[in-house]
PDB file of C-alpha atoms in Angstrom:
ATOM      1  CA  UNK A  13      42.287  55.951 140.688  1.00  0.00           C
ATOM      2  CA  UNK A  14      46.120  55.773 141.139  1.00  0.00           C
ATOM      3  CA  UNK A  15      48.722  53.844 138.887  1.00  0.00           C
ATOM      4  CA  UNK A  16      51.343  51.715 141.469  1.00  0.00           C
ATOM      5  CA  UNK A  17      54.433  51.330 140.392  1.00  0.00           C
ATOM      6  CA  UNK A  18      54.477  47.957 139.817  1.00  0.00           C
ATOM      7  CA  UNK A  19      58.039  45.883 140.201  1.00  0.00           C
ATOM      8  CA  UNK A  20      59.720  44.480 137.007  1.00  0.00           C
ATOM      9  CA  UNK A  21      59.634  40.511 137.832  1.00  0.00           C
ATOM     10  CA  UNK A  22      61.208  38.791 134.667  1.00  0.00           C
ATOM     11  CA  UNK A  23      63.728  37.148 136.254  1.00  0.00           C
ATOM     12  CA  UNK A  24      65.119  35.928 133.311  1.00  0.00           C
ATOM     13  CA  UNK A  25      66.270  40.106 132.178  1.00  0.00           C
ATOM     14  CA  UNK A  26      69.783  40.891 132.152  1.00  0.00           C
ATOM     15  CA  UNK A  27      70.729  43.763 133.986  1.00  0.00           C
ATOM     16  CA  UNK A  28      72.555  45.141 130.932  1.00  0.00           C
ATOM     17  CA  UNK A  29      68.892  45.684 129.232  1.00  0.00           C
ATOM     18  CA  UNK A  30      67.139  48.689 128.977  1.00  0.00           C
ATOM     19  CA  UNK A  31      64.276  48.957 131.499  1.00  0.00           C
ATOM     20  CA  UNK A  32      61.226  51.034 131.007  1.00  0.00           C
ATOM     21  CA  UNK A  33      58.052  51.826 132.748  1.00  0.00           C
ATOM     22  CA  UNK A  34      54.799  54.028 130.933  1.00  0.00           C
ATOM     23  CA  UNK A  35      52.177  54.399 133.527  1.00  0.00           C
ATOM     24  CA  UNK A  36      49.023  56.447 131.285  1.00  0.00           C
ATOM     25  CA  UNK A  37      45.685  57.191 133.095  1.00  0.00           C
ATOM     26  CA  UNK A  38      42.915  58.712 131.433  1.00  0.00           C
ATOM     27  CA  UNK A  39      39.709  60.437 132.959  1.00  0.00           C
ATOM     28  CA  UNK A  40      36.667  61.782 131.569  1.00  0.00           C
ATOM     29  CA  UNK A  41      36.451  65.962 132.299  1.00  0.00           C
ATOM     30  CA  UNK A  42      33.738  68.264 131.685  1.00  0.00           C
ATOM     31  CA  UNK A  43      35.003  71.544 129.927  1.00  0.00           C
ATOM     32  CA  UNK A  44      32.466  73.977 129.084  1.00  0.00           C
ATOM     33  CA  UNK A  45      30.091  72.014 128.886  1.00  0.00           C
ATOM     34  CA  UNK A  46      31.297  68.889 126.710  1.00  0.00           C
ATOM     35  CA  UNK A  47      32.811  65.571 128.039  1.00  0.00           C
ATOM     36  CA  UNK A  48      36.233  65.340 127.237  1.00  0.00           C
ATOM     37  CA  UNK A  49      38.855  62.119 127.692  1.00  0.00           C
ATOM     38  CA  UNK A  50      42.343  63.495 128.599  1.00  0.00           C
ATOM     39  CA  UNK A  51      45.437  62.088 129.549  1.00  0.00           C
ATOM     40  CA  UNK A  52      45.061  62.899 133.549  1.00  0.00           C
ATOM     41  CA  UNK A  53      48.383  61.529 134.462  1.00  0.00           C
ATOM     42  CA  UNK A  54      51.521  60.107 132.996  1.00  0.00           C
ATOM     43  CA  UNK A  55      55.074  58.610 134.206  1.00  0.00           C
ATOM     44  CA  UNK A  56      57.903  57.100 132.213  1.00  0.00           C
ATOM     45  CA  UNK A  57      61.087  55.757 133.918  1.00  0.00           C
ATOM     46  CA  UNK A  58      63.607  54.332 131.118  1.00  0.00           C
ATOM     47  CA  UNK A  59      62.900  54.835 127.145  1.00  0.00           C
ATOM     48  CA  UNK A  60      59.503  54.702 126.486  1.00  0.00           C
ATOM     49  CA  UNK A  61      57.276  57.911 126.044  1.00  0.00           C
ATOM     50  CA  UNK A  62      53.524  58.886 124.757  1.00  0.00           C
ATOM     51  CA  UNK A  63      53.348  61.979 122.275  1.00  0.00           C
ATOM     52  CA  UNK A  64      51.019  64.635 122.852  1.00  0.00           C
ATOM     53  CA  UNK A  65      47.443  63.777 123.281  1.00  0.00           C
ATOM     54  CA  UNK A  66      45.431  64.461 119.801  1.00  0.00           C
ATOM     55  CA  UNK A  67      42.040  64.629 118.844  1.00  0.00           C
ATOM     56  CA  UNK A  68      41.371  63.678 115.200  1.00  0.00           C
ATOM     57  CA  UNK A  69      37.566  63.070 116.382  1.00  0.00           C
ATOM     58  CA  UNK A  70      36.321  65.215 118.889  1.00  0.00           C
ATOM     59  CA  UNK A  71      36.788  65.927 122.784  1.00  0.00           C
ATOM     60  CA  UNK A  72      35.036  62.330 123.660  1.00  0.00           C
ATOM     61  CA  UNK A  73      38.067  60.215 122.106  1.00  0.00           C
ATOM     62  CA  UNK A  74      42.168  60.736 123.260  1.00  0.00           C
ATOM     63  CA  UNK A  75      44.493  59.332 121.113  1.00  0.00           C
ATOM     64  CA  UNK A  76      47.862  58.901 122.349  1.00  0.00           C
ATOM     65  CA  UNK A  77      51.262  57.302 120.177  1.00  0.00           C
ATOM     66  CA  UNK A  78      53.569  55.187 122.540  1.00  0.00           C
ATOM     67  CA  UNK A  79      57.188  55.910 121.410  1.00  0.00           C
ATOM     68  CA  UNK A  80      59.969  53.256 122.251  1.00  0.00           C
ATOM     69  CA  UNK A  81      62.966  55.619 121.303  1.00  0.00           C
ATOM     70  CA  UNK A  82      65.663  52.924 121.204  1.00  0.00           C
ATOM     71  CA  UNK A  83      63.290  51.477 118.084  1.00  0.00           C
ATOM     72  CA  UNK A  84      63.681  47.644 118.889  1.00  0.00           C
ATOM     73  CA  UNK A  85      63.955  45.381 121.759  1.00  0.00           C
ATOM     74  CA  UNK A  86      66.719  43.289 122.543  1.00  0.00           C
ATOM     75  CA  UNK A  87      68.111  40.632 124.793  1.00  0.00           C
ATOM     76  CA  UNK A  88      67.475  41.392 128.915  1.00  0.00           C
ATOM     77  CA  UNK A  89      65.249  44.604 127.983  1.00  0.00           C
ATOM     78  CA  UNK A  90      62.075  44.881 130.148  1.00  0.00           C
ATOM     79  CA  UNK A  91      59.537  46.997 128.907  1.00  0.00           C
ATOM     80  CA  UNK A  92      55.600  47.687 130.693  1.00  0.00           C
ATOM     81  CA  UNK A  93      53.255  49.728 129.742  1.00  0.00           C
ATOM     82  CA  UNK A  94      50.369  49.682 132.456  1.00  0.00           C
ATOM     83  CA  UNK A  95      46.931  51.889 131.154  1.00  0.00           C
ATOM     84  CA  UNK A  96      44.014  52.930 133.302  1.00  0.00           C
ATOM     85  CA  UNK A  97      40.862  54.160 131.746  1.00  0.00           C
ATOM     86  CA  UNK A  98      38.527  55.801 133.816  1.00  0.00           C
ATOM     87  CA  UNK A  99      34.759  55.458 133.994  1.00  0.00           C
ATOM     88  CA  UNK A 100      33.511  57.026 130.677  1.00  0.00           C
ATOM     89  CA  UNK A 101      36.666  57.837 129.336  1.00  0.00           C
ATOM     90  CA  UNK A 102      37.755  56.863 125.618  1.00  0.00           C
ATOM     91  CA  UNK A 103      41.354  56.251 124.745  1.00  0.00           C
ATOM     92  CA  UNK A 104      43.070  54.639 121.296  1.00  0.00           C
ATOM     93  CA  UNK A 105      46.896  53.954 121.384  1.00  0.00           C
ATOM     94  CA  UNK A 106      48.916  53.144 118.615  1.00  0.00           C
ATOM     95  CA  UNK A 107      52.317  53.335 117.611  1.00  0.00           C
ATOM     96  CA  UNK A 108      54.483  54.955 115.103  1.00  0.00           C
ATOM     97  CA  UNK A 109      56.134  52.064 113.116  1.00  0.00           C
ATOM     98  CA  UNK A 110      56.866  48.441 113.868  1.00  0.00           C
ATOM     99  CA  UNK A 111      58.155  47.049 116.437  1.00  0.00           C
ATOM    100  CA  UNK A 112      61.356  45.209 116.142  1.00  0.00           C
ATOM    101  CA  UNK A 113      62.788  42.187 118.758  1.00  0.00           C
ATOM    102  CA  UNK A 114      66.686  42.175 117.959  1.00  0.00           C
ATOM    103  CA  UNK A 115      68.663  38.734 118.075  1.00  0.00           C
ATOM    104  CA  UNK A 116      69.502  37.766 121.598  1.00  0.00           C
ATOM    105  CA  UNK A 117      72.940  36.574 122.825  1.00  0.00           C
ATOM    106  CA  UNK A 118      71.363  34.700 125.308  1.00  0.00           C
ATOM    107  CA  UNK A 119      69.165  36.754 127.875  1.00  0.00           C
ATOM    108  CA  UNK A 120      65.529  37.511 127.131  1.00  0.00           C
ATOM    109  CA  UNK A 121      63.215  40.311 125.801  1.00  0.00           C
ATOM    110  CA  UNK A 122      60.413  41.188 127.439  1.00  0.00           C
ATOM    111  CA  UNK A 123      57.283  43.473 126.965  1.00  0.00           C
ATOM    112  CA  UNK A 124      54.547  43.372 129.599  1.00  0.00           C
ATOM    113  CA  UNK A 125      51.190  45.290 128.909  1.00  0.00           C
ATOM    114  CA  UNK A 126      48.986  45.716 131.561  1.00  0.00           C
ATOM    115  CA  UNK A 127      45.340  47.590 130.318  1.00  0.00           C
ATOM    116  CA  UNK A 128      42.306  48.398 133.419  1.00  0.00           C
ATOM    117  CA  UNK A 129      39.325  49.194 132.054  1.00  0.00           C
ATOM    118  CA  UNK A 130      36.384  50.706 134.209  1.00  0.00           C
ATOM    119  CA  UNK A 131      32.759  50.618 133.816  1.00  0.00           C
ATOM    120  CA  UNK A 132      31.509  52.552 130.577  1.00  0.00           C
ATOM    121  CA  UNK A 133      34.861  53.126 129.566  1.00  0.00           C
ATOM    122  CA  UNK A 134      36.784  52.019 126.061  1.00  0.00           C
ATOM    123  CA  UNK A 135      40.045  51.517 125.236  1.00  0.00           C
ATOM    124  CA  UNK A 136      41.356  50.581 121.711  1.00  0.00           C
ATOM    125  CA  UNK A 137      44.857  49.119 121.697  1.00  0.00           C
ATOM    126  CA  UNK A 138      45.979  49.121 117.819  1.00  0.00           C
ATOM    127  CA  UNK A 139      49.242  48.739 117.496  1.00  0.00           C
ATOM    128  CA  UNK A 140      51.326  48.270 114.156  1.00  0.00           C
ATOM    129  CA  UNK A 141      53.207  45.069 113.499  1.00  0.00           C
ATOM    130  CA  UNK A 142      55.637  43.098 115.720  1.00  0.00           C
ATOM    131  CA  UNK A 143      58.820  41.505 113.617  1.00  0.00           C
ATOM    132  CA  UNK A 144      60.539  39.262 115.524  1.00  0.00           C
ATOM    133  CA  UNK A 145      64.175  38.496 114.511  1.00  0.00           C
ATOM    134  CA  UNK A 146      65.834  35.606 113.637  1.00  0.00           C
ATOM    135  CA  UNK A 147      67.740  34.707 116.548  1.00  0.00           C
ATOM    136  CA  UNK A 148      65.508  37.036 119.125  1.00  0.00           C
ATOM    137  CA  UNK A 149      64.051  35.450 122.456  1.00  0.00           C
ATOM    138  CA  UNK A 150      60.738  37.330 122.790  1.00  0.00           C
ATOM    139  CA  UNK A 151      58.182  37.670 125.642  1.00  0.00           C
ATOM    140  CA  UNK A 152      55.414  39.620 124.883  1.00  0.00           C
ATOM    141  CA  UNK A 153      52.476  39.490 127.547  1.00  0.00           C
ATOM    142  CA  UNK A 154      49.184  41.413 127.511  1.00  0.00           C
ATOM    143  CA  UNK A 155      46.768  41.434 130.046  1.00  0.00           C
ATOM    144  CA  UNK A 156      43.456  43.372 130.203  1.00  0.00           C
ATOM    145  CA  UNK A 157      41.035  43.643 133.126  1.00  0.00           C
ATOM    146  CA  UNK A 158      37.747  45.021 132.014  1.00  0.00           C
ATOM    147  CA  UNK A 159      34.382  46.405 134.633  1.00  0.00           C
ATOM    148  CA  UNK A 160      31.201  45.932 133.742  1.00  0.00           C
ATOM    149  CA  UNK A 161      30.153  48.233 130.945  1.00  0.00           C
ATOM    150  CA  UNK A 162      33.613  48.302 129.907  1.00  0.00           C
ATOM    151  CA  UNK A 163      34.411  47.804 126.214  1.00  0.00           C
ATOM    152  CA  UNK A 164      37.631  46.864 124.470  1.00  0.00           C
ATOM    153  CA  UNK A 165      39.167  46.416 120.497  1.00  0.00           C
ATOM    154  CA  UNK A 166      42.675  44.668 120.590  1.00  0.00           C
ATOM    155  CA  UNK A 167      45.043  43.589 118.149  1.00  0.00           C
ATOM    156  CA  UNK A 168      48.384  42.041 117.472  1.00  0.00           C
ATOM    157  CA  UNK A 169      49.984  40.977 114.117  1.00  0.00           C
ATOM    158  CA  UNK A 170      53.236  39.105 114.407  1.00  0.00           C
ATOM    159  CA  UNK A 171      56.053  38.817 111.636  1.00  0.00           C
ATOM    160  CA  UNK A 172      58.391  35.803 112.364  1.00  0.00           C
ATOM    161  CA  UNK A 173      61.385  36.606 110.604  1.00  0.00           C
ATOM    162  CA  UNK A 174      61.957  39.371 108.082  1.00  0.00           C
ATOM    163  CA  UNK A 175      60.670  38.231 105.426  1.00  0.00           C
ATOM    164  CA  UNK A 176      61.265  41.248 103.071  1.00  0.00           C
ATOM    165  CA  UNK A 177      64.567  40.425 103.558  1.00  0.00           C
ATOM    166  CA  UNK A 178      64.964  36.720 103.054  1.00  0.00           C
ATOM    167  CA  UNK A 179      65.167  36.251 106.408  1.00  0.00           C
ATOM    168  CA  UNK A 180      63.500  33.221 108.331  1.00  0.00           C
ATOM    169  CA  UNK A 181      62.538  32.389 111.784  1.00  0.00           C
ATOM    170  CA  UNK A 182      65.251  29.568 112.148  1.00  0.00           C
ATOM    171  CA  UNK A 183      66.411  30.370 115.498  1.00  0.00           C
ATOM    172  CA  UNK A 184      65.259  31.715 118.943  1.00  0.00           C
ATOM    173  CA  UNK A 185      61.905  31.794 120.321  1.00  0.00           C
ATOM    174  CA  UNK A 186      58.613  33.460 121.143  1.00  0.00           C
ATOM    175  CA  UNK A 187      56.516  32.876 124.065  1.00  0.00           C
ATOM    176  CA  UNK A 188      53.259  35.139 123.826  1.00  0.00           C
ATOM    177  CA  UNK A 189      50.127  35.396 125.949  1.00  0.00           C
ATOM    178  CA  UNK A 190      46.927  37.508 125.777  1.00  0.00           C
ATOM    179  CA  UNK A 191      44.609  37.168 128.933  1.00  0.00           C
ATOM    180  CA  UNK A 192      41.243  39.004 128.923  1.00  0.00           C
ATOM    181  CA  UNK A 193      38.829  39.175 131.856  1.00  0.00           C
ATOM    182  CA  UNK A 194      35.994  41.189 133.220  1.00  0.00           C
ATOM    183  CA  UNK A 195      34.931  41.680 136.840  1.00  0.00           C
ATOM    184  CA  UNK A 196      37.890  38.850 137.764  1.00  0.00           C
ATOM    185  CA  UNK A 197      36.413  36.428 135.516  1.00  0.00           C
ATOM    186  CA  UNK A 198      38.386  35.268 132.582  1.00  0.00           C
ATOM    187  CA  UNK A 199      36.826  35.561 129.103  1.00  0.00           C
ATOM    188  CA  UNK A 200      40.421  34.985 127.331  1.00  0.00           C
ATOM    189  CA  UNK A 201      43.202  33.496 127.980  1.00  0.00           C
ATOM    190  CA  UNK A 202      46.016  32.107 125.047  1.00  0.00           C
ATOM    191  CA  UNK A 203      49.767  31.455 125.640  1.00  0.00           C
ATOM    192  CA  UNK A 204      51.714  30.386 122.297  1.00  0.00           C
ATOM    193  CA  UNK A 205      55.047  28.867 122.793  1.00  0.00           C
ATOM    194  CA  UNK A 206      56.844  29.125 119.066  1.00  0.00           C
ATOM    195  CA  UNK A 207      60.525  27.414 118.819  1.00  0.00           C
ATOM    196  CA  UNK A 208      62.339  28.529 115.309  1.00  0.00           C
ATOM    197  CA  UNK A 209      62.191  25.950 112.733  1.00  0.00           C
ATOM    198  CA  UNK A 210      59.596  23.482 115.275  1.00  0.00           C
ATOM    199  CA  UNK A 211      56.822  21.584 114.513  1.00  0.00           C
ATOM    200  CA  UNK A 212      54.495  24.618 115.609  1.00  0.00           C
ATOM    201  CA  UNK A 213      55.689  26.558 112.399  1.00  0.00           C
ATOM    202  CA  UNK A 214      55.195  24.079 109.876  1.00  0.00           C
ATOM    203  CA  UNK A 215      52.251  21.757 111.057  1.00  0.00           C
ATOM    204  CA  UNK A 216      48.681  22.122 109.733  1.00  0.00           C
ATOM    205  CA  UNK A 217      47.249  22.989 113.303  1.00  0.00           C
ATOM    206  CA  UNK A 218      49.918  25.530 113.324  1.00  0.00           C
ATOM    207  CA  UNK A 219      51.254  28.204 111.257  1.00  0.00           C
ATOM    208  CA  UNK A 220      51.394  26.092 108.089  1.00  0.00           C
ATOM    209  CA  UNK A 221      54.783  27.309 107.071  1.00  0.00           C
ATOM    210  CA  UNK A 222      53.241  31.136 107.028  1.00  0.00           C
ATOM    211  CA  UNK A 223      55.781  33.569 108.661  1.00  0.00           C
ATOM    212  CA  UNK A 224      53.004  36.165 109.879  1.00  0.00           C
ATOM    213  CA  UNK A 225      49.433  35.638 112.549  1.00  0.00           C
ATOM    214  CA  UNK A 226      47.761  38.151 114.251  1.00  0.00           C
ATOM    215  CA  UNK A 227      44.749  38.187 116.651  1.00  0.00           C
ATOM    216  CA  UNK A 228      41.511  40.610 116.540  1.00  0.00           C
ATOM    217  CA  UNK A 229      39.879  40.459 120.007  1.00  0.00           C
ATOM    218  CA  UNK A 230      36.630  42.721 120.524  1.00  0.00           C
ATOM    219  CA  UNK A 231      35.299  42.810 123.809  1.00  0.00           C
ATOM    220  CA  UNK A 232      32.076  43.656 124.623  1.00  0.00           C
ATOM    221  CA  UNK A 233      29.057  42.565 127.030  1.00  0.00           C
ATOM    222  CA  UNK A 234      26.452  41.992 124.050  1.00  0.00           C
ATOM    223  CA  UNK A 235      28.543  40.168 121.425  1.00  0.00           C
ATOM    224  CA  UNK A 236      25.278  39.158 120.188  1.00  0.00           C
ATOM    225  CA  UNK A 237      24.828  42.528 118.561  1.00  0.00           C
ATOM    226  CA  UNK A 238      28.156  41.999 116.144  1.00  0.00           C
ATOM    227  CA  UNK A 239      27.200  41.071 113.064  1.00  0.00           C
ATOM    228  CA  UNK A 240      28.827  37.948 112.421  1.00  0.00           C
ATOM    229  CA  UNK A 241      28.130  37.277 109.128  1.00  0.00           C
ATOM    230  CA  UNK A 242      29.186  40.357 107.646  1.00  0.00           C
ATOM    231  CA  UNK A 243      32.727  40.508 109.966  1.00  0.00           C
ATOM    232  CA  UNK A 244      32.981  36.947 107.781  1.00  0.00           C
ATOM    233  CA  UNK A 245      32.567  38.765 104.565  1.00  0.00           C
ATOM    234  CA  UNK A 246      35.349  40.772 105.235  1.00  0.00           C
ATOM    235  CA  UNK A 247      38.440  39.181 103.359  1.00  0.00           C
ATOM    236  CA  UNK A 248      42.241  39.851 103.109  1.00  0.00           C
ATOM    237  CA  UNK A 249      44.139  40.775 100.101  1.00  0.00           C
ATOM    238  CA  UNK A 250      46.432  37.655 100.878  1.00  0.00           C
ATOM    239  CA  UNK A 251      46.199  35.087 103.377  1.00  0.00           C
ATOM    240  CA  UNK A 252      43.786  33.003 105.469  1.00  0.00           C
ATOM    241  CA  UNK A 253      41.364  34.615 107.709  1.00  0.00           C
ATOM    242  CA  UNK A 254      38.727  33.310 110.456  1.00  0.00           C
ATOM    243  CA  UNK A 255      36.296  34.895 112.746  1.00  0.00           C
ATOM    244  CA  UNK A 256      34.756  33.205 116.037  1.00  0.00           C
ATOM    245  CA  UNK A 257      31.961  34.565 118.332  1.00  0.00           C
ATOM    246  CA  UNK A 258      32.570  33.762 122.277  1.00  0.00           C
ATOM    247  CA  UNK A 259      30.515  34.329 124.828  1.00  0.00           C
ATOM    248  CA  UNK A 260      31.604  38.276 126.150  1.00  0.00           C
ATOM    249  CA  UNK A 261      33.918  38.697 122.954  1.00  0.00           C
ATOM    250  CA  UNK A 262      34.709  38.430 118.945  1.00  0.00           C
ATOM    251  CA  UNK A 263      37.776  37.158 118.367  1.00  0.00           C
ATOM    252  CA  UNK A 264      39.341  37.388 114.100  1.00  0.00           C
ATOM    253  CA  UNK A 265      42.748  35.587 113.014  1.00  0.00           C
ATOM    254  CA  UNK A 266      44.933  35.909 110.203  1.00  0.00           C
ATOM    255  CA  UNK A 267      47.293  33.500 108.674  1.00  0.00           C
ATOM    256  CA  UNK A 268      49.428  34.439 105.699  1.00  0.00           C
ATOM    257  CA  UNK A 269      53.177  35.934 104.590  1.00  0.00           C
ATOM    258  CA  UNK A 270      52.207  39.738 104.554  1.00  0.00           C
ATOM    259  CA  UNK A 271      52.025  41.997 107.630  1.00  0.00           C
ATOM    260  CA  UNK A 272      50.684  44.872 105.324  1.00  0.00           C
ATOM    261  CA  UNK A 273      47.553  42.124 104.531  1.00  0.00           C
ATOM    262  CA  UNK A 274      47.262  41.408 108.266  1.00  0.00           C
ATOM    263  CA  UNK A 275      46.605  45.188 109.247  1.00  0.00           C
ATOM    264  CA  UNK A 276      44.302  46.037 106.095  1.00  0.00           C
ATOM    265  CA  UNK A 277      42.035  42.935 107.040  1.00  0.00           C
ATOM    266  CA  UNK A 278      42.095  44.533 110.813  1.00  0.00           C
ATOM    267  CA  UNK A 279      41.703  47.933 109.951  1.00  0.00           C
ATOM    268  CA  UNK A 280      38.555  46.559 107.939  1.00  0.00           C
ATOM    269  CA  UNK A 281      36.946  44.742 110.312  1.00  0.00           C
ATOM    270  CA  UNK A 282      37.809  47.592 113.253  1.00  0.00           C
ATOM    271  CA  UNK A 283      35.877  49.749 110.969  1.00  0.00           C
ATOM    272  CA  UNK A 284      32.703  47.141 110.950  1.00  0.00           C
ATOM    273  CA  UNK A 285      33.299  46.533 114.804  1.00  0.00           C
ATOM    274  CA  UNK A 286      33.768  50.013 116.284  1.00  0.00           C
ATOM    275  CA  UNK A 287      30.290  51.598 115.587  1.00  0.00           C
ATOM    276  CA  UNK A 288      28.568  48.769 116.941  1.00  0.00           C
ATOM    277  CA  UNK A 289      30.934  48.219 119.991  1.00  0.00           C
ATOM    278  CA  UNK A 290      31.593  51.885 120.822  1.00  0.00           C
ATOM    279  CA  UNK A 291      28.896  53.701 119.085  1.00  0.00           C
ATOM    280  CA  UNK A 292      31.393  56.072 117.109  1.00  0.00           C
ATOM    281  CA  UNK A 293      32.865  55.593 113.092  1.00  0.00           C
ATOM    282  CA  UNK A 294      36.289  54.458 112.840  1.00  0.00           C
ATOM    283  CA  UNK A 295      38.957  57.669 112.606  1.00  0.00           C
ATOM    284  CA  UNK A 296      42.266  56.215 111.520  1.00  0.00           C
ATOM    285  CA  UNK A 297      45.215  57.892 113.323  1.00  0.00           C
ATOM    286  CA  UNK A 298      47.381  60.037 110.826  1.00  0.00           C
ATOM    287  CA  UNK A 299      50.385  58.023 111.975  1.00  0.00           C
ATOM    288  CA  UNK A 300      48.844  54.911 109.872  1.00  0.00           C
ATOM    289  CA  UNK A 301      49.827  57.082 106.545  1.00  0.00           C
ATOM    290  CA  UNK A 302      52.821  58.131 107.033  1.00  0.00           C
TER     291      UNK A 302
END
């Protein structure tokens, strides 16, 4: 399996940006006698790295932390981060902190993550909060392309403003999407175009006036087998929460004013999800505690 270096298309980047590539493939080895995920090959053009690989549980599981050195994103930067997981391999990225979109003069952010999936193989993509600035102009895209057999635990939790600080989301926007598919056929697919200070942020069939949502998204071929009553029982220590069975996937949300609430509720329910979905007890990265 090879990683192509695929082109950076967002026309709408300004030259001046940073632009970064992380191209991560992971393959299942045999060493002495034990099957063991590593990190077969990796390439970074531009500010954006992976730490060394670590295994907090076992030679079946890589975890890797993707580093964006500059720390935030900000107007015409173009960031992708394109993962391939080989068949039987296990891999679980995170990052170290939040990530931060700056206030834009006028050209747009963008982060592209691009995740294959092949068959038997899981990848866990948990990373900690996004804040978007007041002021930013933020595309964040995720796409994920799973085999048969494949399995997959996703999440996002976005901050609109900073809210810590008294700051509101009164200027810019955010245009997200999240598409999900196996063997070419889509199971997900969600684009969200938020406008500072539009109807989207205050109406009832919208963010209610909350400043922070985030997504859960477990994939898996026998969704049947999650246990949807007690993924329901889990609650947040703030906020409104929902889960939602689909055929091929589970899919949680989270509606509130605290990130910290957003990513207890999701650690919670990752810890309900992965034993059934990936046959192993959650192992929370050390990064998570410090």
């Amino acid at each position: 399996m090879h990683i192509a270096d695929p082109p950076f298309t967002n026309a709408a980047a300004s030259n001046a940006g940073w632009r970064a590539h992380l191209a991560l493939e992971y393959a299942q080895r045999d060493q002495a006698g034990r099957a063991r995920t590593v990190l077969a090959r990796r390439r970074h053009d531009g500010p954006l790295v992976v730490q060394k690989a670590l295994y907090p549980e076992g030679d079946a599981v890589c975890h890797n932390i993707i580093v964006h050195p500059p720390a935030g994103i900000a107007g015409g930067d173009s960031l992708e981060v394109d993962v391939r997981v080989g068949e039987a391999a296990h891999a679980l990225l995170t990052t170290p902190g939040a990530a931060k979109w700056y206030r834009s003069a006028g050209a747009w952010a963008r982060q592209y993550n691009h995740f294959v999936v092949a068959t038997g193989a899981c990848l866990e993509y948990l990373p900690q909060e996004t804040i978007v600035y007041d002021g930013a102009l933020a595309q964040p895209d995720t796409e994920v392309q799973l085999a048969p057999g494949a399995s997959y635990i996703g999440w996002d939790v976005l901050c609109l403003g900073r809210s810590g600080s008294g700051e509101r989301f009164t200027r810019g926007q955010c245009h997200a999407s999240v598409r999900v598919s196996r063997g070419g056929k889509p199971l997900w697919l969600e684009r969200a175009r938020i406008d500072a200070g539009g109807l989207l942020m205050q109406s009832a069939a919208g963010l209610s006036g909350n400043s922070v949502c985030g997504t859960l998204i477990a994939v898996t071929e026998n969704p049947e087998a999650l246990d949807l009553n007690a993924c329901r029982a889990v609650t947040a220590k703030s906020g409104d929460t929902a889960v939602t069975r689909l055929p091929g996937l589970l899919v949680a949300r989270y509606l509130g004013h605290s990130s910290e609430a957003a990513k207890s509720y999701f650690v919670a329910l990752w810890q309900l999800l992965r034993p059934v979905l990936m046959g192993r007890p959650a192992i929370v990265p050390r990064i998570w505690n410090t």
